């Protein structure tokens, strides 16, 4: 058989049909992060940022949740939904930043600074969440740190998000962990400056995982969910996107009159891109790969996520925004 664009299109369509059949049979819901491939976003029941997706999982009455994202996200969904089957279609889809710290290293850090509260970014393993006082996301990190009584705060694992929080909450002393996102950290100031000079009317919006020098050039700094809201509400017609390129799918679809530019070709998360329609079919057919967190870890990790939701005035099962 000769493969052409047409045969590829037919193949993708047959996979989508099969997914629709399997979803009905399995009583499944497909939850998809904003960085996923376009064709995976196309079959989503819900798309959103990491935390919004976990909370969306709580509201569903589906029996099976197929989580198209990375493992810490599926873990969070499972922690908040211990009675549901949560599947990650590709078991190797892990966030390298989340793997830059573990529970043992965090305990050692805590012993060094006994007066400090521990805040952990949701991009972390369940066992790191279990050792933390409170969780946070890129959209609520400033609010979470501000809410703490402690003057000192250990912030793990993303040093760029920690530095950004420090700039917004100067009254606290933030002790950073040397973790980073290998995709966002590659974006250079020069690339942003060049793209700005090519599109002088464009607003530059950046994710707080970018370097501080890049963030200084930003018109707006926010989570992936925040970017959709900002673009929709803005009078500007052009935007430079300082985060993973999967965002372009929905940004273009939801804002047909607006133009979007990537400052570099390197803003790709290889882990997110592992998930394909073929793996989603496999996941639904075989009911793999189930993500289950042992209850002793899950119960402590759940507390840290629930404390975060209390600070932001939400409950894990409450109505959500940002999806
Ligand atoms: P959001 O929570 O903003 O979607 O970010 C998740 C992430 O992994 C960013 O790299
Ligand atoms: Fe992790 Fe970076 Fe990928 Fe987000 S973009 S999942 S932080 S590696």
Short mmCIF file of C-alpha atoms and ligand atoms in Angstrom, two decimals:
data_model
loop_
_atom_site.label_atom_id
_atom_site.label_comp_id
_atom_site.label_asym_id
_atom_site.label_seq_id
_atom_site.Cartn_x
_atom_site.Cartn_y
_atom_site.Cartn_z
CA UNK A 1 0.00 0.00 0.00
CA UNK A 2 1.25 3.49 -0.86
CA UNK A 3 0.89 5.98 1.98
CA UNK A 4 -0.35 9.40 0.96
CA UNK A 5 -1.91 12.32 2.82
CA UNK A 6 -5.30 10.86 1.84
CA UNK A 7 -4.58 7.37 3.25
CA UNK A 8 -3.27 9.01 6.42
CA UNK A 9 -6.46 11.08 6.73
CA UNK A 10 -8.59 7.94 6.26
CA UNK A 11 -6.54 6.11 8.90
CA UNK A 12 -6.98 8.98 11.40
CA UNK A 13 -10.73 9.01 10.71
CA UNK A 14 -10.98 5.25 11.31
CA UNK A 15 -9.14 5.67 14.64
CA UNK A 16 -11.54 8.44 15.69
CA UNK A 17 -14.53 6.22 14.83
CA UNK A 18 -13.07 3.36 16.86
CA UNK A 19 -12.45 5.71 19.82
CA UNK A 20 -16.09 6.87 19.72
CA UNK A 21 -17.29 3.22 19.78
CA UNK A 22 -14.96 2.24 22.61
CA UNK A 23 -15.89 5.30 24.64
CA UNK A 24 -19.54 4.22 24.59
CA UNK A 25 -18.69 0.60 25.45
CA UNK A 26 -16.37 1.54 28.32
CA UNK A 27 -18.48 4.49 29.59
CA UNK A 28 -15.30 6.53 29.28
CA UNK A 29 -14.45 10.22 29.13
CA UNK A 30 -11.38 11.62 27.36
CA UNK A 31 -9.64 14.45 29.15
CA UNK A 32 -6.92 16.27 27.22
CA UNK A 33 -4.24 18.80 28.25
CA UNK A 34 -3.73 21.97 26.20
CA UNK A 35 -0.29 20.75 24.99
CA UNK A 36 -1.55 17.59 23.28
CA UNK A 37 -1.37 16.93 19.53
CA UNK A 38 -4.13 18.63 17.47
CA UNK A 39 -5.80 15.32 16.57
CA UNK A 40 -5.92 14.28 20.24
CA UNK A 41 -7.45 17.65 21.20
CA UNK A 42 -10.04 17.01 18.46
CA UNK A 43 -11.39 13.90 20.22
CA UNK A 44 -11.41 15.49 23.69
CA UNK A 45 -14.51 15.65 25.84
CA UNK A 46 -12.72 18.27 27.95
CA UNK A 47 -9.51 20.24 27.37
CA UNK A 48 -7.83 22.44 29.93
CA UNK A 49 -4.87 23.11 32.20
CA UNK A 50 -3.50 20.54 34.60
CA UNK A 51 -5.59 21.27 37.64
CA UNK A 52 -8.82 22.09 35.83
CA UNK A 53 -8.63 18.65 34.21
CA UNK A 54 -8.24 16.90 37.54
CA UNK A 55 -11.22 18.75 38.89
CA UNK A 56 -13.22 17.99 35.75
CA UNK A 57 -12.51 14.33 36.41
CA UNK A 58 -14.26 14.67 39.77
CA UNK A 59 -17.47 15.94 38.20
CA UNK A 60 -17.83 13.20 35.63
CA UNK A 61 -20.01 10.14 36.12
CA UNK A 62 -17.96 8.21 33.56
CA UNK A 63 -16.51 4.93 34.80
CA UNK A 64 -13.19 5.28 32.99
CA UNK A 65 -11.10 8.45 32.60
CA UNK A 66 -8.57 8.44 29.76
CA UNK A 67 -6.10 11.19 30.71
CA UNK A 68 -4.16 12.49 27.70
CA UNK A 69 -1.40 14.37 29.48
CA UNK A 70 1.61 13.42 31.59
CA UNK A 71 1.74 11.08 34.57
CA UNK A 72 1.61 13.67 37.39
CA UNK A 73 -1.68 14.95 35.93
CA UNK A 74 -3.21 11.47 35.77
CA UNK A 75 -1.95 10.88 39.32
CA UNK A 76 -3.65 14.07 40.55
CA UNK A 77 -6.88 12.97 38.85
CA UNK A 78 -6.60 9.58 40.56
CA UNK A 79 -5.81 11.16 43.96
CA UNK A 80 -8.91 13.35 43.71
CA UNK A 81 -11.00 10.45 42.31
CA UNK A 82 -9.90 7.33 44.19
CA UNK A 83 -12.98 5.36 43.07
CA UNK A 84 -12.54 5.88 39.32
CA UNK A 85 -10.32 4.10 36.85
CA UNK A 86 -7.78 6.63 35.49
CA UNK A 87 -5.80 5.57 32.41
CA UNK A 88 -2.64 7.13 30.98
CA UNK A 89 -2.44 5.90 27.34
CA UNK A 90 1.40 5.92 27.24
CA UNK A 91 3.05 4.89 30.49
CA UNK A 92 6.34 6.66 29.62
CA UNK A 93 4.58 10.05 29.32
CA UNK A 94 6.25 11.66 32.35
CA UNK A 95 7.19 15.26 33.13
CA UNK A 96 10.98 15.54 33.51
CA UNK A 97 10.58 18.48 35.90
CA UNK A 98 8.41 16.41 38.24
CA UNK A 99 11.22 13.82 38.35
CA UNK A 100 13.82 16.42 39.46
CA UNK A 101 12.80 16.00 43.11
CA UNK A 102 11.70 13.06 45.24
CA UNK A 103 10.24 12.61 48.73
CA UNK A 104 13.63 11.81 50.33
CA UNK A 105 15.30 14.95 48.96
CA UNK A 106 12.35 17.07 50.01
CA UNK A 107 12.43 15.64 53.56
CA UNK A 108 16.15 16.57 53.79
CA UNK A 109 15.33 20.13 52.67
CA UNK A 110 12.55 20.36 55.27
CA UNK A 111 14.96 19.26 58.01
CA UNK A 112 17.35 22.02 56.96
CA UNK A 113 14.63 24.73 57.19
CA UNK A 114 12.24 23.53 59.94
CA UNK A 115 10.43 26.90 60.14
CA UNK A 116 9.53 26.92 56.43
CA UNK A 117 6.25 25.86 54.82
CA UNK A 118 6.58 23.56 51.82
CA UNK A 119 4.68 24.52 48.66
CA UNK A 120 4.79 22.11 45.77
CA UNK A 121 3.85 22.86 42.20
CA UNK A 122 1.29 20.39 40.84
CA UNK A 123 4.05 19.24 38.41
CA UNK A 124 5.36 16.79 41.02
CA UNK A 125 4.91 13.16 41.99
CA UNK A 126 2.26 12.01 44.46
CA UNK A 127 4.94 11.21 47.06
CA UNK A 128 6.36 14.75 46.82
CA UNK A 129 2.84 16.17 47.18
CA UNK A 130 2.41 13.93 50.23
CA UNK A 131 5.48 15.53 51.88
CA UNK A 132 4.26 19.08 51.16
CA UNK A 133 2.05 21.40 53.20
CA UNK A 134 0.14 22.72 50.22
CA UNK A 135 0.05 22.38 46.43
CA UNK A 136 -0.18 25.10 43.80
CA UNK A 137 -0.58 25.53 40.05
CA UNK A 138 0.88 28.17 37.78
CA UNK A 139 -2.40 30.08 38.02
CA UNK A 140 -2.63 30.22 41.81
CA UNK A 141 1.01 29.98 43.06
CA UNK A 142 1.16 33.68 44.09
CA UNK A 143 -2.17 33.44 45.95
CA UNK A 144 -1.14 30.20 47.69
CA UNK A 145 2.23 31.58 48.90
CA UNK A 146 0.62 34.85 50.05
CA UNK A 147 -1.90 32.89 52.11
CA UNK A 148 0.77 31.24 54.28
CA UNK A 149 1.61 32.40 57.80
CA UNK A 150 5.26 31.31 57.53
CA UNK A 151 7.80 33.92 56.46
CA UNK A 152 9.97 31.26 54.85
CA UNK A 153 8.69 29.04 52.07
CA UNK A 154 10.36 26.08 50.38
CA UNK A 155 9.09 26.06 46.79
CA UNK A 156 9.53 22.89 44.69
CA UNK A 157 10.35 21.83 42.04
CA UNK A 158 10.29 24.69 39.49
CA UNK A 159 12.85 27.40 40.21
CA UNK A 160 11.46 29.74 37.52
CA UNK A 161 7.94 29.62 38.91
CA UNK A 162 9.46 30.06 42.40
CA UNK A 163 11.42 33.13 41.25
CA UNK A 164 8.30 34.56 39.64
CA UNK A 165 6.38 34.07 42.91
CA UNK A 166 9.24 35.71 44.83
CA UNK A 167 9.00 38.79 42.57
CA UNK A 168 5.27 39.05 43.36
CA UNK A 169 5.49 38.25 47.07
CA UNK A 170 8.64 40.11 48.24
CA UNK A 171 7.60 39.89 51.92
CA UNK A 172 8.35 36.13 51.92
CA UNK A 173 11.72 34.41 51.71
CA UNK A 174 11.42 31.73 49.05
CA UNK A 175 13.89 28.85 49.16
CA UNK A 176 14.13 27.48 45.65
CA UNK A 177 14.71 24.00 44.28
CA UNK A 178 16.85 23.74 41.15
CA UNK A 179 14.14 22.13 39.01
CA UNK A 180 13.08 23.38 35.59
CA UNK A 181 11.03 22.53 32.53
CA UNK A 182 13.43 21.41 29.77
CA UNK A 183 11.05 22.78 27.11
CA UNK A 184 10.31 26.24 28.55
CA UNK A 185 13.87 26.86 29.73
CA UNK A 186 15.13 26.71 26.15
CA UNK A 187 13.27 29.86 25.14
CA UNK A 188 15.85 32.66 24.91
CA UNK A 189 15.37 36.41 25.35
CA UNK A 190 16.95 37.07 21.92
CA UNK A 191 14.32 34.88 20.24
CA UNK A 192 11.53 36.84 21.89
CA UNK A 193 13.15 40.20 21.03
CA UNK A 194 13.55 39.13 17.38
CA UNK A 195 9.93 37.96 17.13
CA UNK A 196 8.75 41.18 18.76
CA UNK A 197 10.70 43.24 16.22
CA UNK A 198 9.08 41.25 13.38
CA UNK A 199 5.58 41.73 14.89
CA UNK A 200 5.72 45.02 16.80
CA UNK A 201 1.96 45.11 17.51
CA UNK A 202 1.89 41.61 19.02
CA UNK A 203 1.42 41.04 22.76
CA UNK A 204 3.87 38.56 24.27
CA UNK A 205 2.23 36.15 26.72
CA UNK A 206 4.43 33.77 28.69
CA UNK A 207 4.12 30.80 31.03
CA UNK A 208 5.90 31.34 34.37
CA UNK A 209 8.10 28.27 33.70
CA UNK A 210 10.11 30.50 31.30
CA UNK A 211 13.39 32.12 32.39
CA UNK A 212 13.17 35.40 34.37
CA UNK A 213 14.76 37.34 31.47
CA UNK A 214 12.04 36.07 29.12
CA UNK A 215 9.32 36.86 31.67
CA UNK A 216 10.59 40.46 31.91
CA UNK A 217 9.69 40.86 28.23
CA UNK A 218 6.14 39.59 28.72
CA UNK A 219 2.98 41.70 28.50
CA UNK A 220 1.19 39.04 30.52
CA UNK A 221 2.35 36.00 32.54
CA UNK A 222 -0.14 33.22 33.21
CA UNK A 223 -1.05 29.54 33.10
CA UNK A 224 -2.25 27.90 29.89
CA UNK A 225 -5.89 28.45 30.92
CA UNK A 226 -5.07 32.12 31.63
CA UNK A 227 -3.74 32.54 28.08
CA UNK A 228 -7.06 31.57 26.50
CA UNK A 229 -8.90 34.08 28.69
CA UNK A 230 -6.37 36.85 28.02
CA UNK A 231 -6.43 36.41 24.22
CA UNK A 232 -10.22 36.29 24.09
CA UNK A 233 -10.60 39.46 26.18
CA UNK A 234 -7.79 41.43 24.49
CA UNK A 235 -8.33 44.06 21.78
CA UNK A 236 -4.95 43.09 20.31
CA UNK A 237 -4.98 41.11 17.07
CA UNK A 238 -1.52 39.46 17.29
CA UNK A 239 0.12 37.40 20.02
CA UNK A 240 3.53 35.80 20.59
CA UNK A 241 3.09 32.59 22.56
CA UNK A 242 5.65 31.78 25.27
CA UNK A 243 4.61 28.24 25.99
CA UNK A 244 4.20 24.83 24.34
CA UNK A 245 3.05 24.93 20.72
CA UNK A 246 0.00 22.65 21.32
CA UNK A 247 -1.74 25.82 22.56
CA UNK A 248 -2.05 27.03 18.96
CA UNK A 249 -4.79 24.50 18.15
CA UNK A 250 -7.41 26.06 20.45
CA UNK A 251 -6.07 29.63 20.26
CA UNK A 252 -6.59 29.64 16.47
CA UNK A 253 -9.91 27.80 16.62
CA UNK A 254 -11.41 30.08 19.30
CA UNK A 255 -10.01 33.35 17.89
CA UNK A 256 -10.39 33.20 14.10
CA UNK A 257 -9.60 36.91 13.54
CA UNK A 258 -6.35 36.84 15.52
CA UNK A 259 -2.78 35.83 14.61
CA UNK A 260 -0.34 33.79 16.71
CA UNK A 261 3.45 33.48 16.48
CA UNK A 262 5.85 31.08 18.17
CA UNK A 263 9.19 32.72 19.07
CA UNK A 264 11.06 29.43 18.45
CA UNK A 265 10.50 25.95 16.99
CA UNK A 266 11.75 24.39 20.24
CA UNK A 267 8.72 24.97 22.46
CA UNK A 268 7.59 21.35 22.27
CA UNK A 269 7.06 18.99 25.20
CA UNK A 270 8.20 15.57 23.91
CA UNK A 271 6.37 13.75 26.73
CA UNK A 272 3.03 15.34 25.87
CA UNK A 273 3.52 14.46 22.21
CA UNK A 274 3.92 10.73 22.97
CA UNK A 275 0.17 10.29 23.06
CA UNK A 276 -1.40 9.55 19.67
CA UNK A 277 -4.86 8.43 18.54
CA UNK A 278 -3.49 4.89 18.16
CA UNK A 279 -2.43 4.82 21.82
CA UNK A 280 -5.85 6.13 22.89
CA UNK A 281 -7.49 3.22 21.02
CA UNK A 282 -5.07 0.80 22.70
CA UNK A 283 -5.77 2.34 26.10
CA UNK A 284 -9.54 1.96 25.72
CA UNK A 285 -9.32 -1.55 24.27
CA UNK A 286 -6.94 -2.95 26.90
CA UNK A 287 -7.84 -0.60 29.81
CA UNK A 288 -4.19 0.42 30.20
CA UNK A 289 -2.20 1.98 31.84
CA UNK A 290 -4.07 2.37 35.09
CA UNK A 291 -2.69 5.03 37.42
CA UNK A 292 -3.29 4.19 41.06
CA UNK A 293 -1.59 5.86 44.01
CA UNK A 294 -1.23 3.78 47.21
CA UNK A 295 -3.80 5.11 49.71
CA UNK A 296 -1.24 6.06 52.43
CA UNK A 297 0.48 8.41 49.93
CA UNK A 298 -2.74 9.43 48.17
CA UNK A 299 -4.46 10.55 51.39
CA UNK A 300 -1.56 12.87 52.33
CA UNK A 301 -1.19 14.17 48.74
CA UNK A 302 -4.97 14.78 48.62
CA UNK A 303 -4.69 16.98 51.73
CA UNK A 304 -2.08 19.18 50.07
CA UNK A 305 -4.27 19.54 46.94
CA UNK A 306 -7.40 20.17 49.02
CA UNK A 307 -5.64 22.87 51.07
CA UNK A 308 -4.79 24.58 47.81
CA UNK A 309 -8.42 24.39 46.68
CA UNK A 310 -9.52 25.90 50.00
CA UNK A 311 -7.16 28.87 49.52
CA UNK A 312 -8.55 29.54 46.06
CA UNK A 313 -12.12 29.16 47.32
CA UNK A 314 -12.80 25.93 45.47
CA UNK A 315 -13.66 22.41 46.48
CA UNK A 316 -12.35 19.47 44.50
CA UNK A 317 -15.88 18.63 43.29
CA UNK A 318 -17.00 22.21 42.70
CA UNK A 319 -17.88 23.79 39.36
CA UNK A 320 -14.74 24.73 37.52
CA UNK A 321 -13.55 27.40 35.18
CA UNK A 322 -10.75 27.21 32.66
CA UNK A 323 -11.79 24.11 30.77
P1 LIG B 1 -0.69 24.45 33.08
O1 LIG B 1 -1.13 23.99 34.41
O2 LIG B 1 -0.61 25.95 32.96
O3 LIG B 1 -1.51 23.84 32.00
O4 LIG B 1 0.81 24.00 32.87
C1 LIG B 1 1.18 22.67 32.94
C2 LIG B 1 2.52 22.47 32.45
O5 LIG B 1 3.02 21.38 32.45
C3 LIG B 1 3.26 23.62 31.95
O6 LIG B 1 4.43 23.20 31.37
FE1 LIG B 2 6.69 19.03 32.22
FE2 LIG B 2 7.60 21.05 30.77
FE3 LIG B 2 6.22 19.12 29.61
FE4 LIG B 2 5.00 20.88 31.24
S1 LIG B 2 5.98 21.31 29.28
S2 LIG B 2 4.73 18.65 31.21
S3 LIG B 2 6.62 21.18 32.75
S4 LIG B 2 8.21 18.92 30.61
#
